Amino acid sequence: MNTIDPRYSIIQDRVKSIRRIIGFASSKGGVGKSVIAVMTSIILSSKGFSVGLFDTDFTNPSCHIILNVKDTKPVEDKGIVPPEIHGVKLMSITYYTGDKPLPLRGVDITNVVLELLAITRWGSLDFLVVDLPPGLSDEILDVIRFIREIGMVIVTTPSKLSLTSASKLIKLLKSIGRHIVGVIVNEVSPTTINLESVKSTINSMGVE
């Protein structure tokens, strides 16, 4: 990252009034990550916390669908002020692209991430929840590079394939100095899944 880019210092100013930033990531799609990120935001808001939700999946954003956002746009006032949906401030690329996918790669993705982070005025928040795209895409690497304070929650399912790939994601995130807040194992049924085996696998990742 070129720290000469003035947007980097603007981003630091934008997030300085946010108490906690939590990124929801997964090693593969279809594990329920976005639903969990949205529900976490709503639950935190219902408990009296001020919450923002940033959907950084530019190829297949879904937070606006889960929240049933219709005909809502941000307000432009020395930047972009995200609209409040169900008590949560939501920022999504879909305000500008609609349902059209963005075929971005490399430096183009970096510029979009930088621009959205720099222009979005979150104000004072207790929590900013960041819904990251599945896998280890450029969006994820850019977000965790530009927001060093972010803690990571990994969402997986109890299948061997999903747990194995989640373990690799955790190791990589740890190798670049990112804190793992926790692991959420979705779609667990105590009648069909050996919970102790799942717990043991998670503990082996170095996460309690």
Coordinates of N, CA and C in Angstrom, one line a residue:
M1 N 0.8 -1.2 0.0 CA 0.0 0.0 0.0 C 0.9 1.2 0.0
N2 N 0.5 2.2 -0.8 CA 1.2 3.5 -0.8 C 0.6 4.4 0.2
T3 N 1.3 4.6 1.3 CA 0.8 5.5 2.4 C 0.7 6.9 2.0
I4 N 1.3 7.3 0.8 CA 1.2 8.7 0.3 C -0.2 9.0 -0.1
D5 N -0.9 8.0 -0.5 CA -2.3 8.2 -0.9 C -3.1 8.9 0.2
P6 N -3.6 10.1 0.0 CA -4.3 10.9 1.1 C -5.5 10.2 1.6
R7 N -6.0 9.2 0.9 CA -7.2 8.5 1.4 C -6.9 7.7 2.6
Y8 N -5.7 7.2 2.7 CA -5.3 6.4 3.8 C -5.5 7.1 5.1
S9 N -5.0 8.4 5.2 CA -5.1 9.2 6.4 C -6.6 9.5 6.7
I10 N -7.3 9.7 5.6 CA -8.8 10.0 5.8 C -9.5 8.8 6.4
I11 N -9.1 7.6 5.9 CA -9.7 6.4 6.5 C -9.5 6.3 8.0
Q12 N -8.2 6.6 8.4 CA -7.9 6.5 9.8 C -8.8 7.5 10.6
D13 N -9.0 8.7 10.0 CA -9.9 9.7 10.7 C -11.3 9.2 10.7
R14 N -11.8 8.5 9.7 CA -13.2 8.0 9.6 C -13.5 7.0 10.7
V15 N -12.5 6.2 11.0 CA -12.7 5.0 11.9 C -12.3 5.3 13.3
K16 N -11.7 6.5 13.6 CA -11.2 6.7 14.9 C -12.3 6.8 16.0
S17 N -13.5 7.1 15.6 CA -14.6 7.2 16.6 C -15.4 5.9 16.6
I18 N -14.9 4.8 16.1 CA -15.6 3.5 16.2 C -14.9 2.7 17.2
R19 N -15.6 2.2 18.2 CA -15.0 1.5 19.4 C -14.5 0.1 19.0
R20 N -15.3 -0.6 18.1 CA -14.9 -2.0 17.8 C -15.2 -2.2 16.3
I21 N -14.3 -2.8 15.6 CA -14.5 -3.2 14.2 C -14.3 -4.7 14.1
I22 N -15.4 -5.4 13.6 CA -15.3 -6.8 13.5 C -15.6 -7.2 12.1
G23 N -14.7 -8.0 11.5 CA -14.9 -8.5 10.2 C -15.4 -10.0 10.2
F24 N -16.4 -10.3 9.4 CA -16.9 -11.6 9.3 C -16.4 -12.2 8.0
A25 N -15.6 -13.3 8.1 CA -15.0 -13.9 6.9 C -15.3 -15.4 6.9
S26 N -15.2 -16.0 5.7 CA -15.3 -17.4 5.6 C -14.4 -17.9 4.4
S27 N -14.0 -19.1 4.5 CA -13.1 -19.7 3.5 C -13.8 -20.0 2.2
K28 N -15.1 -20.2 2.3 CA -15.9 -20.6 1.2 C -17.3 -20.0 1.3
G29 N -18.0 -20.0 0.2 CA -19.4 -19.4 0.2 C -20.4 -20.4 0.7
G30 N -21.6 -19.9 1.0 CA -22.7 -20.8 1.3 C -22.7 -21.3 2.8
V31 N -21.9 -20.6 3.7 CA -21.9 -21.1 5.1 C -22.8 -20.2 5.9
G32 N -23.4 -19.2 5.4 CA -24.3 -18.3 6.1 C -23.7 -17.1 6.8
K33 N -22.5 -16.8 6.2 CA -21.7 -15.7 6.8 C -22.4 -14.3 6.8
S34 N -23.0 -14.0 5.6 CA -23.7 -12.7 5.5 C -24.9 -12.6 6.4
V35 N -25.7 -13.7 6.5 CA -26.8 -13.7 7.3 C -26.4 -13.5 8.8
I36 N -25.3 -14.1 9.2 CA -24.8 -14.0 10.6 C -24.3 -12.6 10.8
A37 N -23.6 -12.0 9.8 CA -23.1 -10.6 10.0 C -24.3 -9.6 10.1
V38 N -25.3 -9.8 9.3 CA -26.5 -8.9 9.4 C -27.2 -9.1 10.7
M39 N -27.4 -10.3 11.1 CA -28.2 -10.6 12.4 C -27.4 -10.1 13.6
T40 N -26.0 -10.2 13.5 CA -25.2 -9.7 14.6 C -25.4 -8.2 14.7
S41 N -25.4 -7.5 13.6 CA -25.6 -6.1 13.6 C -27.0 -5.7 14.2
I42 N -28.0 -6.4 13.8 CA -29.4 -6.1 14.3 C -29.5 -6.4 15.8
I43 N -28.9 -7.5 16.2 CA -29.0 -7.8 17.6 C -28.2 -6.8 18.5
L44 N -27.0 -6.4 18.0 CA -26.3 -5.4 18.8 C -27.0 -4.0 18.8
S45 N -27.7 -3.7 17.7 CA -28.5 -2.5 17.7 C -29.7 -2.6 18.6
S46 N -30.3 -3.7 18.7 CA -31.5 -3.9 19.6 C -31.1 -3.8 21.1
K47 N -29.8 -4.0 21.3 CA -29.3 -3.9 22.7 C -28.8 -2.5 23.1
G48 N -29.1 -1.6 22.2 CA -28.8 -0.2 22.5 C -27.5 0.3 21.9
F49 N -26.7 -0.5 21.2 CA -25.4 -0.1 20.7 C -25.7 0.6 19.3
S50 N -24.8 1.6 19.0 CA -24.8 2.2 17.7 C -23.9 1.3 16.8
V51 N -24.5 0.9 15.6 CA -23.9 -0.1 14.8 C -23.9 0.3 13.3
G52 N -22.8 0.0 12.6 CA -22.7 0.2 11.2 C -22.4 -1.2 10.6
L53 N -22.8 -1.3 9.3 CA -22.6 -2.6 8.6 C -22.1 -2.2 7.2
F54 N -20.9 -2.7 6.9 CA -20.2 -2.5 5.6 C -20.1 -3.7 4.8
D55 N -20.8 -3.8 3.7 CA -20.8 -4.9 2.8 C -19.7 -4.7 1.8
T56 N -18.6 -5.5 1.9 CA -17.4 -5.3 1.0 C -17.3 -6.3 -0.1
D57 N -18.4 -7.1 -0.3 CA -18.5 -8.0 -1.4 C -19.0 -7.3 -2.6
F58 N -18.1 -6.9 -3.5 CA -18.5 -6.1 -4.7 C -19.0 -7.0 -5.8
T59 N -18.7 -8.3 -5.8 CA -19.1 -9.2 -6.9 C -20.5 -9.7 -6.6
N60 N -20.8 -10.0 -5.4 CA -22.1 -10.6 -5.0 C -22.6 -10.1 -3.6
P61 N -22.8 -8.8 -3.5 CA -23.3 -8.2 -2.3 C -24.7 -8.8 -1.9
S62 N -24.9 -9.0 -0.6 CA -26.2 -9.6 -0.2 C -26.8 -8.9 1.0
C63 N -26.1 -8.1 1.7 CA -26.6 -7.5 3.0 C -27.9 -6.7 2.7
H64 N -27.9 -6.0 1.6 CA -29.1 -5.2 1.3 C -30.3 -6.1 1.0
I65 N -30.1 -7.3 0.5 CA -31.2 -8.2 0.2 C -31.7 -8.8 1.5
I66 N -30.8 -9.1 2.4 CA -31.2 -9.7 3.7 C -32.0 -8.6 4.5
L67 N -31.6 -7.4 4.4 CA -32.2 -6.3 5.1 C -33.4 -5.7 4.4
N68 N -33.7 -6.3 3.2 CA -34.8 -5.8 2.4 C -34.8 -4.3 2.1
V69 N -33.6 -3.9 1.6 CA -33.5 -2.5 1.3 C -34.1 -2.1 0.0
K70 N -34.9 -1.1 0.0 CA -35.6 -0.7 -1.3 C -35.6 0.8 -1.4
D71 N -35.1 1.3 -2.5 CA -35.2 2.8 -2.8 C -34.6 3.6 -1.7
T72 N -33.5 3.2 -1.2 CA -32.8 3.9 -0.1 C -31.4 4.3 -0.6
K73 N -31.1 5.6 -0.4 CA -29.8 6.1 -0.8 C -29.0 6.8 0.3
P74 N -27.7 6.8 0.3 CA -27.0 7.5 1.3 C -27.1 9.0 1.0
V75 N -26.8 9.8 2.1 CA -26.9 11.3 2.0 C -25.5 11.8 1.8
E76 N -25.3 12.7 0.8 CA -24.0 13.3 0.6 C -23.8 14.5 1.4
D77 N -22.9 14.5 2.3 CA -22.6 15.7 3.2 C -21.2 15.6 3.7
K78 N -20.3 16.2 2.9 CA -18.9 16.1 3.2 C -18.4 14.7 3.2
G79 N -18.9 13.9 2.3 CA -18.7 12.5 2.3 C -20.1 11.8 2.1
I80 N -20.1 10.5 2.4 CA -21.3 9.7 2.3 C -21.8 9.3 3.7
V81 N -23.0 9.6 4.0 CA -23.6 9.2 5.3 C -24.6 8.0 5.0
P82 N -24.2 6.8 5.5 CA -25.0 5.7 5.2 C -26.4 5.8 5.8
P83 N -27.4 5.3 5.1 CA -28.8 5.3 5.6 C -28.9 4.3 6.7
E84 N -29.9 4.5 7.6 CA -30.1 3.6 8.7 C -31.2 2.6 8.4
I85 N -30.9 1.3 8.4 CA -31.9 0.3 8.1 C -32.1 -0.6 9.3
H86 N -33.3 -0.6 9.9 CA -33.6 -1.5 11.0 C -32.6 -1.1 12.2
G87 N -32.2 0.2 12.3 CA -31.3 0.6 13.4 C -29.9 0.4 13.1
V88 N -29.5 0.0 11.9 CA -28.1 -0.2 11.5 C -27.8 0.6 10.3
K89 N -26.6 1.3 10.4 CA -26.2 2.1 9.2 C -25.5 1.2 8.2
L90 N -26.1 1.1 7.0 CA -25.6 0.2 6.0 C -24.9 0.9 4.9
M91 N -23.7 0.4 4.6 CA -23.0 0.9 3.4 C -22.8 -0.2 2.5
S92 N -23.2 -0.1 1.2 CA -23.0 -1.1 0.2 C -22.8 -0.5 -1.2
I93 N -22.0 -1.2 -2.0 CA -21.8 -0.7 -3.4 C -23.0 -0.7 -4.2
T94 N -24.1 -1.4 -3.8 CA -25.3 -1.5 -4.5 C -26.1 -0.2 -4.6
Y95 N -25.8 0.7 -3.7 CA -26.4 2.0 -3.8 C -26.1 2.7 -5.2
Y96 N -24.9 2.3 -5.7 CA -24.4 3.0 -7.0 C -24.5 2.0 -8.2
T97 N -24.5 0.7 -7.9 CA -24.5 -0.2 -9.1 C -25.8 -0.9 -9.3
G98 N -26.7 -0.9 -8.3 CA -27.9 -1.7 -8.4 C -27.5 -3.1 -8.3
D99 N -28.1 -4.0 -9.1 CA -27.8 -5.4 -9.1 C -26.8 -5.8 -10.1
K100 N -26.1 -4.8 -10.7 CA -25.1 -5.2 -11.7 C -23.8 -5.6 -11.0
P101 N -23.2 -6.7 -11.3 CA -21.9 -7.1 -10.7 C -20.8 -6.3 -11.2
L102 N -19.8 -6.1 -10.4 CA -18.6 -5.3 -10.7 C -17.5 -6.3 -11.1
P103 N -17.1 -6.4 -12.3 CA -16.0 -7.3 -12.7 C -14.6 -6.6 -12.4
L104 N -14.3 -6.4 -11.1 CA -13.1 -5.7 -10.8 C -12.0 -6.7 -10.4
R105 N -10.7 -6.3 -10.6 CA -9.6 -7.1 -10.2 C -8.4 -6.1 -9.8
G106 N -7.6 -6.7 -9.0 CA -6.3 -6.0 -8.6 C -6.5 -4.6 -8.2
V107 N -5.8 -3.7 -8.8 CA -5.7 -2.3 -8.4 C -7.1 -1.6 -8.4
D108 N -8.0 -2.1 -9.3 CA -9.3 -1.5 -9.4 C -10.1 -1.8 -8.1
I109 N -10.0 -3.0 -7.6 CA -10.6 -3.4 -6.3 C -10.0 -2.5 -5.2
T110 N -8.7 -2.4 -5.2 CA -8.1 -1.6 -4.1 C -8.6 -0.2 -4.1
N111 N -8.7 0.4 -5.3 CA -9.2 1.8 -5.4 C -10.7 1.9 -4.9
V112 N -11.5 0.9 -5.2 CA -12.9 1.0 -4.8 C -13.0 0.9 -3.3
V113 N -12.2 -0.1 -2.7 CA -12.2 -0.2 -1.2 C -11.7 1.1 -0.6
L114 N -10.6 1.6 -1.1 CA -10.0 2.9 -0.5 C -11.1 4.0 -0.6
E115 N -11.7 4.1 -1.8 CA -12.7 5.2 -2.0 C -13.9 5.1 -1.0
L116 N -14.4 3.9 -0.9 CA -15.6 3.7 0.0 C -15.2 3.9 1.4
L117 N -14.1 3.4 1.8 CA -13.7 3.6 3.2 C -13.4 5.1 3.5
A118 N -12.9 5.8 2.5 CA -12.5 7.2 2.7 C -13.7 8.1 2.7
I119 N -14.7 7.8 1.9 CA -15.8 8.8 1.8 C -17.0 8.5 2.7
T120 N -17.0 7.3 3.4 CA -18.1 6.9 4.2 C -17.9 7.6 5.6
R121 N -18.9 8.4 6.0 CA -18.9 9.0 7.3 C -19.8 8.2 8.3
W122 N -19.1 7.4 9.1 CA -19.9 6.5 10.0 C -20.3 7.3 11.3
G123 N -19.5 8.3 11.6 CA -19.7 9.0 12.9 C -19.2 8.1 14.0
S124 N -19.8 8.4 15.2 CA -19.4 7.6 16.4 C -20.2 6.3 16.4
L125 N -19.5 5.2 16.5 CA -20.2 3.9 16.5 C -19.6 3.1 17.7
D126 N -20.5 2.2 18.2 CA -20.0 1.2 19.2 C -19.3 0.1 18.4
F127 N -20.0 -0.3 17.3 CA -19.5 -1.5 16.5 C -19.7 -1.1 15.0
L128 N -18.6 -1.5 14.2 CA -18.7 -1.6 12.8 C -18.5 -3.0 12.4
V129 N -19.6 -3.6 11.8 CA -19.5 -5.0 11.3 C -19.2 -5.0 9.8
V130 N -18.1 -5.7 9.4 CA -17.7 -5.7 8.0 C -18.0 -7.1 7.5
D131 N -18.9 -7.2 6.5 CA -19.1 -8.5 5.8 C -18.2 -8.6 4.7
L132 N -17.3 -9.5 4.8 CA -16.2 -9.7 3.8 C -16.6 -10.8 2.8
P133 N -16.2 -10.7 1.6 CA -16.5 -11.8 0.6 C -15.8 -13.1 1.0
P134 N -16.4 -14.2 0.5 CA -15.8 -15.5 0.9 C -14.4 -15.7 0.3
G135 N -13.6 -16.6 0.9 CA -12.2 -16.8 0.4 C -11.3 -15.8 0.9
L136 N -10.2 -15.7 0.2 CA -9.2 -14.7 0.5 C -8.9 -13.8 -0.7
S137 N -9.9 -13.0 -1.0 CA -9.9 -12.1 -2.2 C -9.1 -10.8 -1.9
D138 N -8.9 -10.0 -3.0 CA -8.3 -8.7 -2.8 C -9.0 -7.8 -1.9
E139 N -10.4 -7.9 -1.9 CA -11.2 -7.1 -1.0 C -10.8 -7.3 0.5
I140 N -10.7 -8.6 0.9 CA -10.3 -9.0 2.2 C -9.0 -8.4 2.6
L141 N -8.0 -8.7 1.7 CA -6.6 -8.2 2.0 C -6.6 -6.7 2.1
D142 N -7.3 -6.0 1.3 CA -7.3 -4.6 1.3 C -7.9 -4.0 2.6
V143 N -9.1 -4.6 2.9 CA -9.8 -4.1 4.1 C -9.0 -4.3 5.4
I144 N -8.4 -5.5 5.5 CA -7.6 -5.7 6.8 C -6.3 -5.0 6.7
R145 N -5.9 -4.5 5.5 CA -4.6 -3.7 5.4 C -4.9 -2.3 5.8
F146 N -6.1 -1.8 5.4 CA -6.4 -0.4 5.6 C -7.0 -0.1 7.0
I147 N -7.7 -1.2 7.6 CA -8.2 -1.1 8.9 C -7.5 -2.0 9.8
R148 N -6.4 -1.6 10.4 CA -5.6 -2.5 11.1 C -6.2 -2.9 12.5
E149 N -7.2 -2.2 12.9 CA -7.9 -2.5 14.2 C -8.9 -3.6 14.1
I150 N -9.1 -4.1 12.9 CA -10.2 -5.1 12.7 C -9.9 -6.4 13.4
G151 N -10.9 -6.9 14.1 CA -10.8 -8.3 14.6 C -11.7 -9.2 13.7
M152 N -11.3 -10.5 13.6 CA -11.9 -11.4 12.6 C -12.7 -12.5 13.3
V153 N -13.9 -12.6 12.8 CA -14.8 -13.8 13.1 C -14.9 -14.7 11.9
I154 N -14.5 -15.9 12.1 CA -14.6 -16.9 11.0 C -15.8 -17.7 11.0
V155 N -16.6 -17.8 9.9 CA -17.8 -18.5 9.9 C -17.6 -19.8 9.0
T156 N -18.0 -20.9 9.5 CA -17.8 -22.2 8.8 C -19.0 -23.1 9.1
T157 N -19.0 -24.2 8.5 CA -20.0 -25.3 8.8 C -19.2 -26.5 9.4
P158 N -19.9 -27.4 9.9 CA -19.1 -28.5 10.6 C -18.6 -29.6 9.6
S159 N -18.7 -29.4 8.3 CA -18.2 -30.4 7.4 C -16.7 -30.4 7.4
K160 N -16.1 -31.5 7.2 CA -14.6 -31.6 7.2 C -14.0 -30.7 6.2
L161 N -14.5 -30.6 5.0 CA -14.0 -29.7 4.0 C -14.0 -28.2 4.5
S162 N -15.2 -27.8 5.0 CA -15.3 -26.4 5.5 C -14.4 -26.1 6.6
L163 N -14.3 -27.0 7.6 CA -13.4 -26.8 8.8 C -11.9 -26.8 8.3
T164 N -11.6 -27.6 7.4 CA -10.2 -27.7 6.9 C -9.8 -26.3 6.3
S165 N -10.7 -25.8 5.4 CA -10.4 -24.6 4.7 C -10.4 -23.4 5.6
A166 N -11.3 -23.5 6.7 CA -11.4 -22.4 7.7 C -10.1 -22.4 8.5
S167 N -9.5 -23.5 8.8 CA -8.3 -23.6 9.5 C -7.1 -22.9 8.7
K168 N -7.1 -23.1 7.4 CA -6.1 -22.5 6.6 C -6.3 -21.0 6.6
L169 N -7.5 -20.5 6.5 CA -7.8 -19.1 6.5 C -7.3 -18.5 7.8
I170 N -7.6 -19.2 9.0 CA -7.2 -18.7 10.3 C -5.7 -18.6 10.4
K171 N -5.0 -19.6 9.9 CA -3.5 -19.6 10.0 C -2.9 -18.4 9.1
L172 N -3.5 -18.2 8.0 CA -3.1 -17.1 7.1 C -3.3 -15.7 7.8
L173 N -4.5 -15.5 8.4 CA -4.8 -14.3 9.0 C -3.9 -14.0 10.2
K174 N -3.6 -15.1 11.0 CA -2.7 -15.0 12.1 C -1.3 -14.6 11.7
S175 N -0.9 -15.2 10.5 CA 0.5 -15.0 10.0 C 0.7 -13.5 9.6
I176 N -0.4 -12.8 9.3 CA -0.3 -11.3 9.0 C -0.7 -10.5 10.2
G177 N -0.8 -11.1 11.4 CA -1.0 -10.3 12.6 C -2.4 -9.9 12.9
R178 N -3.4 -10.6 12.3 CA -4.8 -10.3 12.6 C -5.3 -11.1 13.7
H179 N -6.1 -10.5 14.6 CA -6.7 -11.1 15.8 C -7.9 -11.9 15.4
I180 N -8.0 -13.2 15.8 CA -9.2 -14.0 15.6 C -10.1 -13.9 16.8
V181 N -11.2 -13.2 16.7 CA -12.1 -13.0 17.8 C -12.8 -14.3 18.1
G182 N -13.2 -15.1 17.1 CA -13.8 -16.4 17.4 C -14.2 -17.1 16.1
V183 N -14.7 -18.3 16.2 CA -15.2 -19.1 15.1 C -16.6 -19.4 15.3
I184 N -17.5 -19.2 14.3 CA -18.9 -19.6 14.4 C -19.1 -20.8 13.5
V185 N -19.5 -21.9 14.1 CA -19.8 -23.1 13.3 C -21.3 -23.1 13.1
N186 N -21.7 -22.8 11.8 CA -23.2 -22.7 11.5 C -23.7 -24.1 11.0
E187 N -25.0 -24.2 11.1 CA -25.7 -25.4 10.6 C -25.3 -26.6 11.4
V188 N -25.2 -26.4 12.7 CA -24.9 -27.5 13.6 C -26.1 -28.1 14.2
S189 N -26.3 -29.4 14.1 CA -27.4 -30.1 14.8 C -26.8 -31.1 15.8
P190 N -27.0 -30.9 17.1 CA -26.4 -31.8 18.1 C -26.8 -33.3 17.9
T191 N -27.9 -33.5 17.2 CA -28.3 -34.9 17.0 C -27.6 -35.6 15.9
T192 N -27.0 -34.8 15.0 CA -26.3 -35.4 13.8 C -24.8 -35.1 13.8
I193 N -24.3 -34.1 14.6 CA -22.9 -33.7 14.6 C -22.3 -34.0 16.0
N194 N -21.1 -34.5 15.9 CA -20.3 -34.7 17.2 C -19.7 -33.4 17.6
L195 N -20.4 -32.8 18.6 CA -20.0 -31.4 19.0 C -18.6 -31.4 19.6
E196 N -18.3 -32.4 20.3 CA -16.9 -32.5 20.9 C -15.9 -32.5 19.9
S197 N -16.1 -33.2 18.8 CA -15.2 -33.3 17.7 C -15.0 -32.0 17.0
V198 N -16.1 -31.2 16.8 CA -16.0 -29.9 16.2 C -15.3 -29.0 17.1
K199 N -15.5 -29.0 18.5 CA -14.8 -28.2 19.4 C -13.3 -28.5 19.4
S200 N -13.0 -29.7 19.3 CA -11.6 -30.1 19.3 C -10.9 -29.6 18.1
T201 N -11.6 -29.7 16.9 CA -11.0 -29.2 15.7 C -10.8 -27.7 15.8
I202 N -11.7 -26.9 16.3 CA -11.6 -25.5 16.5 C -10.4 -25.1 17.4
N203 N -10.3 -25.9 18.5 CA -9.2 -25.6 19.5 C -7.9 -25.9 18.8
S204 N -7.8 -26.9 17.9 CA -6.6 -27.2 17.2 C -6.2 -26.0 16.3
M205 N -7.1 -25.1 16.0 CA -6.8 -24.0 15.1 C -6.2 -22.8 16.0
G206 N -6.1 -23.1 17.3 CA -5.6 -22.0 18.2 C -6.6 -21.0 18.6
V207 N -7.9 -21.4 18.4 CA -9.0 -20.5 18.8 C -9.9 -21.2 19.8
E208 N -10.2 -20.5 20.9 CA -11.0 -21.2 22.0 C -12.5 -20.8 21.8

